[in-house]
Amino acid sequence: MILGSSESEERQRERRFVSAEDVARLAGVSRSAVSRTFTPGASVAPLTRDKVMRAAEHLGYQVNDLARAVLNNHSRLVGIVATNPELGFRAHLAAALAKALIQRGSIPILINTGQTEEELLAAQKTLIGHRAEATIILSGSTPKNFVDLAHRNGQSIVAIGRSEPGADQVRVGNTAAAATAAEMFVRRGHRLLGIAGSHSGTPSITEREAGFVQAGKALGATVVVAKGQNTDYAGGLEAARQLLCNGDRPEAVFCVNDQIAFGLMDFARSELGLSIPNDLAVIGFDDVPEASWLSYRLTTFRQDPVLMARQAVDLIDRRFANPDAAPFTESVVPELVMRLSAT
């Protein structure tokens, strides 16, 4: 059915949002009085405020934040930029960030992006175009002009789990944790160690891989490196084939995240009939909820997504209060959670 112009216009009127003018008309006040009522700190007579609030509640009125963003050249949007945000620890961190930002009064917007320079720049331009207050980066290697472009537009950048020159950072003790894993294995008598990593090349993964290899060799152990294509369950299966089916089999394996550890453990038990930890000790990283499941009972390093989200939001507030200060840094020390995969 094709609607006539008058009928179509009527439908559009029915679908429109309640406006400040509607509230002013019902309350019998001016449009500016409505604006002042919903502006924190603005002066408005108590009787006028009461009229406006009763009219707004009756109509279901909500402040037009998009319009305010245009007027103020600034919005309450905060971007969360991540590759595969649905996977592993990143999913829990993204969820914690969204909750922390909402509690702050911000509007989180998640951009699922790739890791190429073009994809990351496209995500940034989208956020700047919508006048986002800040961008929180969870993954990918940012282009050199990423931070500069943000600064020139008055937007703060928070990088989580990486060192990003010019950006505020939530740093994770990846290298120290990886060294602790190597020391634990060697202390328990293991001399042939393996590390299950990935070709993702993200800063956090690279730090864990390098930290384990360096510490293992310094302790006199032999370290065999295997990498899956991605830092996920399938990547763990790939790394397991490389480590466990070719030549001397490692006695203990450090996995750069729990998803890889799950794949490696399932392959070791299902395909090779190995017992964990009797035949193969395994340590992961992240402590996602599945790590405590009876099928895995994985010894792993815990990152607290709620703490990291709180630190990231705090960095946004500190940058807002001190726009010209040197980059701020918060640190997270991963805690080793002992379970049965490496006793």
mmCIF file of C-alpha atoms in Angstrom:
data_model
loop_
_atom_site.group_PDB
_atom_site.id
_atom_site.type_symbol
_atom_site.label_atom_id
_atom_site.label_comp_id
_atom_site.label_asym_id
_atom_site.label_seq_id
_atom_site.Cartn_x
_atom_site.Cartn_y
_atom_site.Cartn_z
ATOM 1 C CA MET A 1 0.000 0.000 0.000
ATOM 2 C CA ILE A 2 1.288 3.459 -0.938
ATOM 3 C CA LEU A 3 0.547 6.133 1.614
ATOM 4 C CA GLY A 4 -0.657 9.563 0.504
ATOM 5 C CA SER A 5 1.489 12.534 1.435
ATOM 6 C CA SER A 6 -0.825 13.721 4.219
ATOM 7 C CA GLU A 7 -1.066 10.203 5.700
ATOM 8 C CA SER A 8 2.689 9.745 5.487
ATOM 9 C CA GLU A 9 3.263 13.062 7.237
ATOM 10 C CA GLU A 10 0.833 12.031 9.944
ATOM 11 C CA ARG A 11 2.765 8.792 10.496
ATOM 12 C CA GLN A 12 5.999 10.759 10.804
ATOM 13 C CA ARG A 13 4.422 13.035 13.392
ATOM 14 C CA GLU A 14 3.262 9.995 15.344
ATOM 15 C CA ARG A 15 6.785 8.554 15.377
ATOM 16 C CA ARG A 16 8.679 11.673 16.440
ATOM 17 C CA PHE A 17 10.249 11.995 19.885
ATOM 18 C CA VAL A 18 8.700 14.187 22.542
ATOM 19 C CA SER A 19 10.335 17.614 22.296
ATOM 20 C CA ALA A 20 11.180 20.334 24.803
ATOM 21 C CA GLU A 21 8.558 22.457 23.058
ATOM 22 C CA ASP A 22 5.929 19.824 23.891
ATOM 23 C CA VAL A 23 6.928 19.956 27.545
ATOM 24 C CA ALA A 24 6.919 23.762 27.588
ATOM 25 C CA ARG A 25 3.453 23.849 26.023
ATOM 26 C CA LEU A 26 1.989 21.388 28.547
ATOM 27 C CA ALA A 27 3.711 23.022 31.516
ATOM 28 C CA GLY A 28 2.763 26.522 30.410
ATOM 29 C CA VAL A 29 6.361 27.777 30.535
ATOM 30 C CA SER A 30 8.933 28.942 28.031
ATOM 31 C CA ARG A 31 11.217 26.651 26.034
ATOM 32 C CA SER A 32 14.227 28.157 27.801
ATOM 33 C CA ALA A 33 12.698 27.252 31.178
ATOM 34 C CA VAL A 34 12.606 23.622 30.118
ATOM 35 C CA SER A 35 16.223 23.817 29.007
ATOM 36 C CA ARG A 36 17.319 25.348 32.320
ATOM 37 C CA THR A 37 15.415 22.702 34.268
ATOM 38 C CA PHE A 38 17.404 19.933 32.644
ATOM 39 C CA THR A 39 20.758 21.740 32.791
ATOM 40 C CA PRO A 40 22.741 20.844 35.942
ATOM 41 C CA GLY A 41 23.445 23.924 38.044
ATOM 42 C CA ALA A 42 21.149 26.234 36.064
ATOM 43 C CA SER A 43 18.880 28.659 37.945
ATOM 44 C CA VAL A 44 15.163 27.943 37.789
ATOM 45 C CA ALA A 45 12.309 28.779 40.163
ATOM 46 C CA PRO A 46 11.056 25.795 42.242
ATOM 47 C CA LEU A 47 7.475 26.199 40.983
ATOM 48 C CA THR A 48 8.656 26.277 37.368
ATOM 49 C CA ARG A 49 10.871 23.242 37.917
ATOM 50 C CA ASP A 50 7.944 21.332 39.418
ATOM 51 C CA LYS A 51 5.687 22.167 36.447
ATOM 52 C CA VAL A 52 8.355 21.137 33.943
ATOM 53 C CA MET A 53 9.186 17.863 35.692
ATOM 54 C CA ARG A 54 5.512 16.859 35.984
ATOM 55 C CA ALA A 55 4.927 17.641 32.303
ATOM 56 C CA ALA A 56 8.093 15.778 31.267
ATOM 57 C CA GLU A 57 7.082 12.704 33.247
ATOM 58 C CA HIS A 58 3.576 12.761 31.807
ATOM 59 C CA LEU A 59 4.865 12.994 28.218
ATOM 60 C CA GLY A 60 7.834 10.639 28.654
ATOM 61 C CA TYR A 61 10.306 13.354 27.684
ATOM 62 C CA GLN A 62 14.060 12.690 27.657
ATOM 63 C CA VAL A 63 16.783 15.256 27.025
ATOM 64 C CA ASN A 64 18.102 15.296 23.445
ATOM 65 C CA ASP A 65 21.752 14.494 24.074
ATOM 66 C CA LEU A 66 22.549 14.546 20.364
ATOM 67 C CA ALA A 67 21.375 18.145 20.100
ATOM 68 C CA ARG A 68 23.399 19.092 23.150
ATOM 69 C CA ALA A 69 26.459 17.463 21.640
ATOM 70 C CA VAL A 70 26.060 19.595 18.520
ATOM 71 C CA LEU A 71 25.668 22.786 20.567
ATOM 72 C CA ASN A 72 28.562 21.999 22.902
ATOM 73 C CA ASN A 73 30.781 20.290 20.292
ATOM 74 C CA HIS A 74 31.058 17.482 22.824
ATOM 75 C CA SER A 75 29.029 14.417 23.764
ATOM 76 C CA ARG A 76 28.837 11.824 26.526
ATOM 77 C CA LEU A 77 29.824 9.070 24.088
ATOM 78 C CA VAL A 78 32.881 6.976 24.912
ATOM 79 C CA GLY A 79 34.143 4.581 22.265
ATOM 80 C CA ILE A 80 35.367 1.053 23.021
ATOM 81 C CA VAL A 81 37.462 -0.145 20.082
ATOM 82 C CA ALA A 82 38.163 -3.886 19.960
ATOM 83 C CA THR A 83 38.816 -6.730 17.561
ATOM 84 C CA ASN A 84 36.553 -9.746 18.192
ATOM 85 C CA PRO A 85 35.112 -8.259 21.401
ATOM 86 C CA GLU A 86 32.954 -11.350 21.873
ATOM 87 C CA LEU A 87 35.926 -13.645 22.569
ATOM 88 C CA GLY A 88 37.489 -14.682 25.859
ATOM 89 C CA PHE A 89 38.630 -12.106 28.389
ATOM 90 C CA ARG A 90 37.940 -9.239 25.993
ATOM 91 C CA ALA A 91 34.200 -9.932 26.223
ATOM 92 C CA HIS A 92 34.268 -9.640 30.010
ATOM 93 C CA LEU A 93 36.394 -6.492 29.856
ATOM 94 C CA ALA A 94 34.089 -4.855 27.298
ATOM 95 C CA ALA A 95 31.074 -5.687 29.481
ATOM 96 C CA ALA A 96 32.775 -4.271 32.583
ATOM 97 C CA LEU A 97 33.732 -1.106 30.694
ATOM 98 C CA ALA A 98 30.167 -0.601 29.465
ATOM 99 C CA LYS A 99 28.816 -0.940 33.011
ATOM 100 C CA ALA A 100 31.441 1.407 34.495
ATOM 101 C CA LEU A 101 30.826 4.021 31.802
ATOM 102 C CA ILE A 102 27.056 3.913 32.278
ATOM 103 C CA GLN A 103 27.536 4.364 36.040
ATOM 104 C CA ARG A 104 29.703 7.389 35.207
ATOM 105 C CA GLY A 105 26.894 8.864 33.107
ATOM 106 C CA SER A 106 28.594 8.135 29.789
ATOM 107 C CA ILE A 107 27.180 6.344 26.762
ATOM 108 C CA PRO A 108 29.437 3.460 25.673
ATOM 109 C CA ILE A 109 29.640 2.684 21.985
ATOM 110 C CA LEU A 110 31.387 -0.538 20.968
ATOM 111 C CA ILE A 111 33.169 -0.647 17.609
ATOM 112 C CA ASN A 112 34.151 -4.130 16.457
ATOM 113 C CA THR A 113 37.111 -3.379 14.232
ATOM 114 C CA GLY A 114 39.966 -5.187 12.537
ATOM 115 C CA GLN A 115 43.630 -4.647 13.320
ATOM 116 C CA THR A 116 44.706 -2.874 10.156
ATOM 117 C CA GLU A 117 45.614 0.807 10.163
ATOM 118 C CA GLU A 118 42.726 1.638 7.829
ATOM 119 C CA GLU A 119 40.149 -0.111 10.024
ATOM 120 C CA LEU A 120 41.347 1.533 13.213
ATOM 121 C CA LEU A 121 41.444 4.990 11.639
ATOM 122 C CA ALA A 122 37.921 4.474 10.298
ATOM 123 C CA ALA A 123 36.741 3.604 13.819
ATOM 124 C CA GLN A 124 38.442 6.693 15.232
ATOM 125 C CA LYS A 125 36.974 9.008 12.606
ATOM 126 C CA THR A 126 33.512 7.651 13.385
ATOM 127 C CA LEU A 127 33.960 8.431 17.073
ATOM 128 C CA ILE A 128 35.380 11.896 16.430
ATOM 129 C CA GLY A 129 32.554 12.585 13.977
ATOM 130 C CA HIS A 130 30.089 11.842 16.777
ATOM 131 C CA ARG A 131 32.138 14.027 19.150
ATOM 132 C CA ALA A 132 32.979 11.152 21.498
ATOM 133 C CA GLU A 133 34.634 12.309 24.692
ATOM 134 C CA ALA A 134 37.186 9.488 24.762
ATOM 135 C CA THR A 135 38.296 6.292 23.057
ATOM 136 C CA ILE A 136 39.309 3.152 24.936
ATOM 137 C CA ILE A 137 41.476 0.801 22.873
ATOM 138 C CA LEU A 138 41.403 -2.905 23.727
ATOM 139 C CA SER A 139 43.257 -4.381 20.777
ATOM 140 C CA GLY A 140 45.146 -3.738 17.588
ATOM 141 C CA SER A 141 48.294 -1.737 16.943
ATOM 142 C CA THR A 142 47.253 1.875 16.547
ATOM 143 C CA PRO A 143 48.568 3.995 13.641
ATOM 144 C CA LYS A 144 51.153 6.655 14.467
ATOM 145 C CA ASN A 145 48.740 9.527 13.872
ATOM 146 C CA PHE A 146 45.915 7.937 15.897
ATOM 147 C CA VAL A 147 46.786 9.650 19.179
ATOM 148 C CA ASP A 148 47.736 12.907 17.475
ATOM 149 C CA LEU A 149 44.406 13.110 15.656
ATOM 150 C CA ALA A 150 42.567 12.481 18.921
ATOM 151 C CA HIS A 151 44.524 15.174 20.743
ATOM 152 C CA ARG A 152 43.887 17.724 18.009
ATOM 153 C CA ASN A 153 40.172 17.077 18.444
ATOM 154 C CA GLY A 154 40.234 17.249 22.232
ATOM 155 C CA GLN A 155 39.574 13.538 22.637
ATOM 156 C CA SER A 156 41.377 11.475 25.276
ATOM 157 C CA ILE A 157 42.772 8.026 24.507
ATOM 158 C CA VAL A 158 43.030 5.185 27.020
ATOM 159 C CA ALA A 159 44.996 2.106 25.956
ATOM 160 C CA ILE A 160 44.466 -1.082 27.965
ATOM 161 C CA GLY A 161 47.178 -3.730 28.128
ATOM 162 C CA ARG A 162 49.669 -1.899 25.943
ATOM 163 C CA SER A 163 52.173 0.929 25.897
ATOM 164 C CA GLU A 164 50.873 3.673 23.615
ATOM 165 C CA PRO A 165 53.027 6.839 23.430
ATOM 166 C CA GLY A 166 50.981 9.919 24.207
ATOM 167 C CA ALA A 167 47.972 7.965 25.509
ATOM 168 C CA ASP A 168 46.825 7.263 29.045
ATOM 169 C CA GLN A 169 47.344 3.597 29.849
ATOM 170 C CA VAL A 170 46.178 0.688 31.957
ATOM 171 C CA ARG A 171 49.270 -1.501 31.942
ATOM 172 C CA VAL A 172 49.266 -5.235 32.732
ATOM 173 C CA GLY A 173 52.252 -7.039 34.227
ATOM 174 C CA ASN A 174 52.517 -9.473 31.319
ATOM 175 C CA THR A 175 56.282 -9.927 31.379
ATOM 176 C CA ALA A 176 56.490 -10.503 35.130
ATOM 177 C CA ALA A 177 53.606 -13.009 35.042
ATOM 178 C CA ALA A 178 55.183 -14.953 32.187
ATOM 179 C CA ALA A 179 58.478 -15.071 34.092
ATOM 180 C CA THR A 180 56.619 -16.378 37.153
ATOM 181 C CA ALA A 181 55.158 -19.194 35.040
ATOM 182 C CA ALA A 182 58.629 -20.197 33.819
ATOM 183 C CA GLU A 183 60.046 -20.097 37.338
ATOM 184 C CA MET A 184 57.202 -22.267 38.650
ATOM 185 C CA PHE A 185 57.745 -24.890 35.962
ATOM 186 C CA VAL A 186 61.518 -25.042 36.513
ATOM 187 C CA ARG A 187 61.092 -25.133 40.290
ATOM 188 C CA ARG A 188 58.945 -28.248 39.830
ATOM 189 C CA GLY A 189 61.687 -29.954 37.851
ATOM 190 C CA HIS A 190 60.557 -29.277 34.273
ATOM 191 C CA ARG A 191 63.406 -28.601 31.854
ATOM 192 C CA LEU A 192 61.703 -28.815 28.464
ATOM 193 C CA LEU A 193 59.129 -26.046 28.325
ATOM 194 C CA GLY A 194 56.666 -24.967 25.669
ATOM 195 C CA ILE A 195 54.817 -21.761 25.014
ATOM 196 C CA ALA A 196 51.551 -21.696 23.077
ATOM 197 C CA GLY A 197 51.135 -18.257 21.502
ATOM 198 C CA SER A 198 49.621 -16.798 18.371
ATOM 199 C CA HIS A 199 50.468 -14.832 15.250
ATOM 200 C CA SER A 200 48.167 -11.991 16.326
ATOM 201 C CA GLY A 201 51.153 -9.880 17.338
ATOM 202 C CA THR A 202 49.204 -7.772 19.827
ATOM 203 C CA PRO A 203 51.321 -6.001 22.452
ATOM 204 C CA SER A 204 50.022 -8.094 25.369
ATOM 205 C CA ILE A 205 50.593 -11.409 23.608
ATOM 206 C CA THR A 206 54.054 -10.365 22.424
ATOM 207 C CA GLU A 207 55.041 -9.377 25.979
ATOM 208 C CA ARG A 208 53.881 -12.708 27.405
ATOM 209 C CA GLU A 209 55.664 -14.716 24.735
ATOM 210 C CA ALA A 210 58.945 -12.824 25.063
ATOM 211 C CA GLY A 211 58.810 -12.783 28.869
ATOM 212 C CA PHE A 212 58.367 -16.548 29.121
ATOM 213 C CA VAL A 213 61.059 -17.405 26.581
ATOM 214 C CA GLN A 214 63.584 -15.056 28.156
ATOM 215 C CA ALA A 215 62.905 -16.228 31.717
ATOM 216 C CA GLY A 216 62.896 -19.920 30.763
ATOM 217 C CA LYS A 217 66.238 -19.719 28.991
ATOM 218 C CA ALA A 218 67.755 -17.681 31.812
ATOM 219 C CA LEU A 219 66.782 -20.496 34.191
ATOM 220 C CA GLY A 220 68.555 -23.065 32.015
ATOM 221 C CA ALA A 221 65.451 -24.601 30.454
ATOM 222 C CA THR A 222 64.848 -25.340 26.789
ATOM 223 C CA VAL A 223 61.848 -23.425 25.456
ATOM 224 C CA VAL A 224 59.905 -24.526 22.373
ATOM 225 C CA VAL A 225 57.635 -21.918 20.761
ATOM 226 C CA ALA A 226 54.417 -22.717 18.870
ATOM 227 C CA LYS A 227 51.843 -20.294 17.534
ATOM 228 C CA GLY A 228 48.292 -20.650 16.330
ATOM 229 C CA GLN A 229 46.867 -18.277 13.763
ATOM 230 C CA ASN A 230 44.624 -16.525 16.275
ATOM 231 C CA THR A 231 44.456 -16.181 20.051
ATOM 232 C CA ASP A 232 41.437 -18.453 20.434
ATOM 233 C CA TYR A 233 40.417 -22.084 20.942
ATOM 234 C CA ALA A 234 41.318 -23.028 17.362
ATOM 235 C CA GLY A 235 44.686 -21.364 17.852
ATOM 236 C CA GLY A 236 45.206 -23.586 20.890
ATOM 237 C CA LEU A 237 44.544 -26.678 18.805
ATOM 238 C CA GLU A 238 47.075 -25.514 16.220
ATOM 239 C CA ALA A 239 49.712 -24.770 18.829
ATOM 240 C CA ALA A 240 49.084 -28.145 20.488
ATOM 241 C CA ARG A 241 49.752 -30.023 17.227
ATOM 242 C CA GLN A 242 53.023 -28.166 16.804
ATOM 243 C CA LEU A 243 54.187 -28.677 20.382
ATOM 244 C CA LEU A 244 52.970 -32.181 21.160
ATOM 245 C CA CYS A 245 53.262 -34.072 17.877
ATOM 246 C CA ASN A 246 56.721 -33.099 16.646
ATOM 247 C CA GLY A 247 59.925 -34.382 18.261
ATOM 248 C CA ASP A 248 60.454 -34.013 22.001
ATOM 249 C CA ARG A 249 57.256 -33.169 23.800
ATOM 250 C CA PRO A 250 57.387 -30.354 26.370
ATOM 251 C CA GLU A 251 56.783 -31.284 29.977
ATOM 252 C CA ALA A 252 54.997 -28.025 30.719
ATOM 253 C CA VAL A 253 53.320 -25.364 28.570
ATOM 254 C CA PHE A 254 52.517 -21.722 29.221
ATOM 255 C CA CYS A 255 49.556 -20.521 27.156
ATOM 256 C CA VAL A 256 49.261 -16.799 26.431
ATOM 257 C CA ASN A 257 45.556 -16.845 27.226
ATOM 258 C CA ASP A 258 42.929 -19.228 28.567
ATOM 259 C CA GLN A 259 41.248 -19.815 25.194
ATOM 260 C CA ILE A 260 44.493 -21.224 23.805
ATOM 261 C CA ALA A 261 44.945 -23.281 26.974
ATOM 262 C CA PHE A 262 41.497 -24.852 26.553
ATOM 263 C CA GLY A 263 42.280 -25.891 22.987
ATOM 264 C CA LEU A 264 45.674 -27.276 23.933
ATOM 265 C CA MET A 265 44.318 -29.249 26.907
ATOM 266 C CA ASP A 266 41.459 -30.760 24.901
ATOM 267 C CA PHE A 267 43.848 -31.792 22.115
ATOM 268 C CA ALA A 268 46.345 -33.310 24.567
ATOM 269 C CA ARG A 269 43.697 -35.418 26.282
ATOM 270 C CA SER A 270 41.409 -36.299 23.389
ATOM 271 C CA GLU A 271 43.954 -36.840 20.605
ATOM 272 C CA LEU A 272 47.022 -38.028 22.519
ATOM 273 C CA GLY A 273 45.546 -39.506 25.699
ATOM 274 C CA LEU A 274 47.758 -37.363 27.928
ATOM 275 C CA SER A 275 46.960 -36.752 31.571
ATOM 276 C CA ILE A 276 47.054 -33.185 32.879
ATOM 277 C CA PRO A 277 49.082 -32.394 34.923
ATOM 278 C CA ASN A 278 50.780 -35.798 35.243
ATOM 279 C CA ASP A 279 51.985 -35.937 31.626
ATOM 280 C CA LEU A 280 51.714 -32.244 30.834
ATOM 281 C CA ALA A 281 51.481 -29.213 33.117
ATOM 282 C CA VAL A 282 49.571 -26.198 31.748
ATOM 283 C CA ILE A 283 49.291 -22.564 32.857
ATOM 284 C CA GLY A 284 47.013 -20.038 31.165
ATOM 285 C CA PHE A 285 46.380 -16.303 31.392
ATOM 286 C CA ASP A 286 43.193 -14.265 32.109
ATOM 287 C CA ASP A 287 41.134 -16.497 34.433
ATOM 288 C CA VAL A 288 37.913 -16.335 32.433
ATOM 289 C CA PRO A 289 34.998 -18.127 34.162
ATOM 290 C CA GLU A 290 35.483 -21.312 32.114
ATOM 291 C CA ALA A 291 38.948 -21.738 33.658
ATOM 292 C CA SER A 292 37.342 -22.995 36.870
ATOM 293 C CA TRP A 293 35.110 -25.522 35.092
ATOM 294 C CA LEU A 294 35.660 -29.141 36.086
ATOM 295 C CA SER A 295 36.772 -29.985 32.543
ATOM 296 C CA TYR A 296 39.747 -27.631 32.825
ATOM 297 C CA ARG A 297 40.481 -26.522 36.412
ATOM 298 C CA LEU A 298 43.152 -24.374 34.837
ATOM 299 C CA THR A 299 45.985 -22.782 36.765
ATOM 300 C CA THR A 300 46.104 -19.281 35.335
ATOM 301 C CA PHE A 301 46.918 -15.620 35.899
ATOM 302 C CA ARG A 302 43.867 -13.579 36.789
ATOM 303 C CA GLN A 303 43.089 -10.217 35.252
ATOM 304 C CA ASP A 304 40.225 -8.430 36.988
ATOM 305 C CA PRO A 305 38.002 -6.841 34.303
ATOM 306 C CA VAL A 306 36.046 -4.775 36.856
ATOM 307 C CA LEU A 307 39.232 -3.282 38.292
ATOM 308 C CA MET A 308 40.643 -2.556 34.843
ATOM 309 C CA ALA A 309 37.388 -0.899 33.746
ATOM 310 C CA ARG A 310 37.366 1.252 36.869
ATOM 311 C CA GLN A 311 40.961 2.305 36.210
ATOM 312 C CA ALA A 312 40.179 3.191 32.587
ATOM 313 C CA VAL A 313 37.217 5.356 33.601
ATOM 314 C CA ASP A 314 39.334 7.026 36.269
ATOM 315 C CA LEU A 315 41.908 7.898 33.610
ATOM 316 C CA ILE A 316 39.200 9.580 31.514
ATOM 317 C CA ASP A 317 38.191 11.694 34.519
ATOM 318 C CA ARG A 318 41.796 12.577 35.317
ATOM 319 C CA ARG A 319 42.424 13.623 31.724
ATOM 320 C CA PHE A 320 39.257 15.737 31.722
ATOM 321 C CA ALA A 321 40.483 17.531 34.852
ATOM 322 C CA ASN A 322 44.088 17.842 33.590
ATOM 323 C CA PRO A 323 43.960 18.053 29.770
ATOM 324 C CA ASP A 324 47.586 19.190 29.416
ATOM 325 C CA ALA A 325 49.200 16.757 31.868
ATOM 326 C CA ALA A 326 51.696 14.094 30.828
ATOM 327 C CA PRO A 327 50.194 10.642 30.109
ATOM 328 C CA PHE A 328 48.759 8.899 33.160
ATOM 329 C CA THR A 329 49.405 5.203 33.861
ATOM 330 C CA GLU A 330 47.578 2.660 36.009
ATOM 331 C CA SER A 331 49.022 -0.806 36.608
ATOM 332 C CA VAL A 332 47.480 -4.248 37.060
ATOM 333 C CA VAL A 333 49.422 -7.112 38.645
ATOM 334 C CA PRO A 334 47.940 -10.443 37.488
ATOM 335 C CA GLU A 335 47.392 -12.899 40.335
ATOM 336 C CA LEU A 336 48.361 -16.560 39.905
ATOM 337 C CA VAL A 337 45.298 -18.713 40.610
ATOM 338 C CA MET A 338 46.332 -22.268 41.454
ATOM 339 C CA ARG A 339 44.126 -25.112 40.228
ATOM 340 C CA LEU A 340 44.836 -28.665 39.046
ATOM 341 C CA SER A 341 46.402 -28.182 35.580
ATOM 342 C CA ALA A 342 49.755 -27.252 37.153
ATOM 343 C CA THR A 343 50.201 -28.235 40.779
#
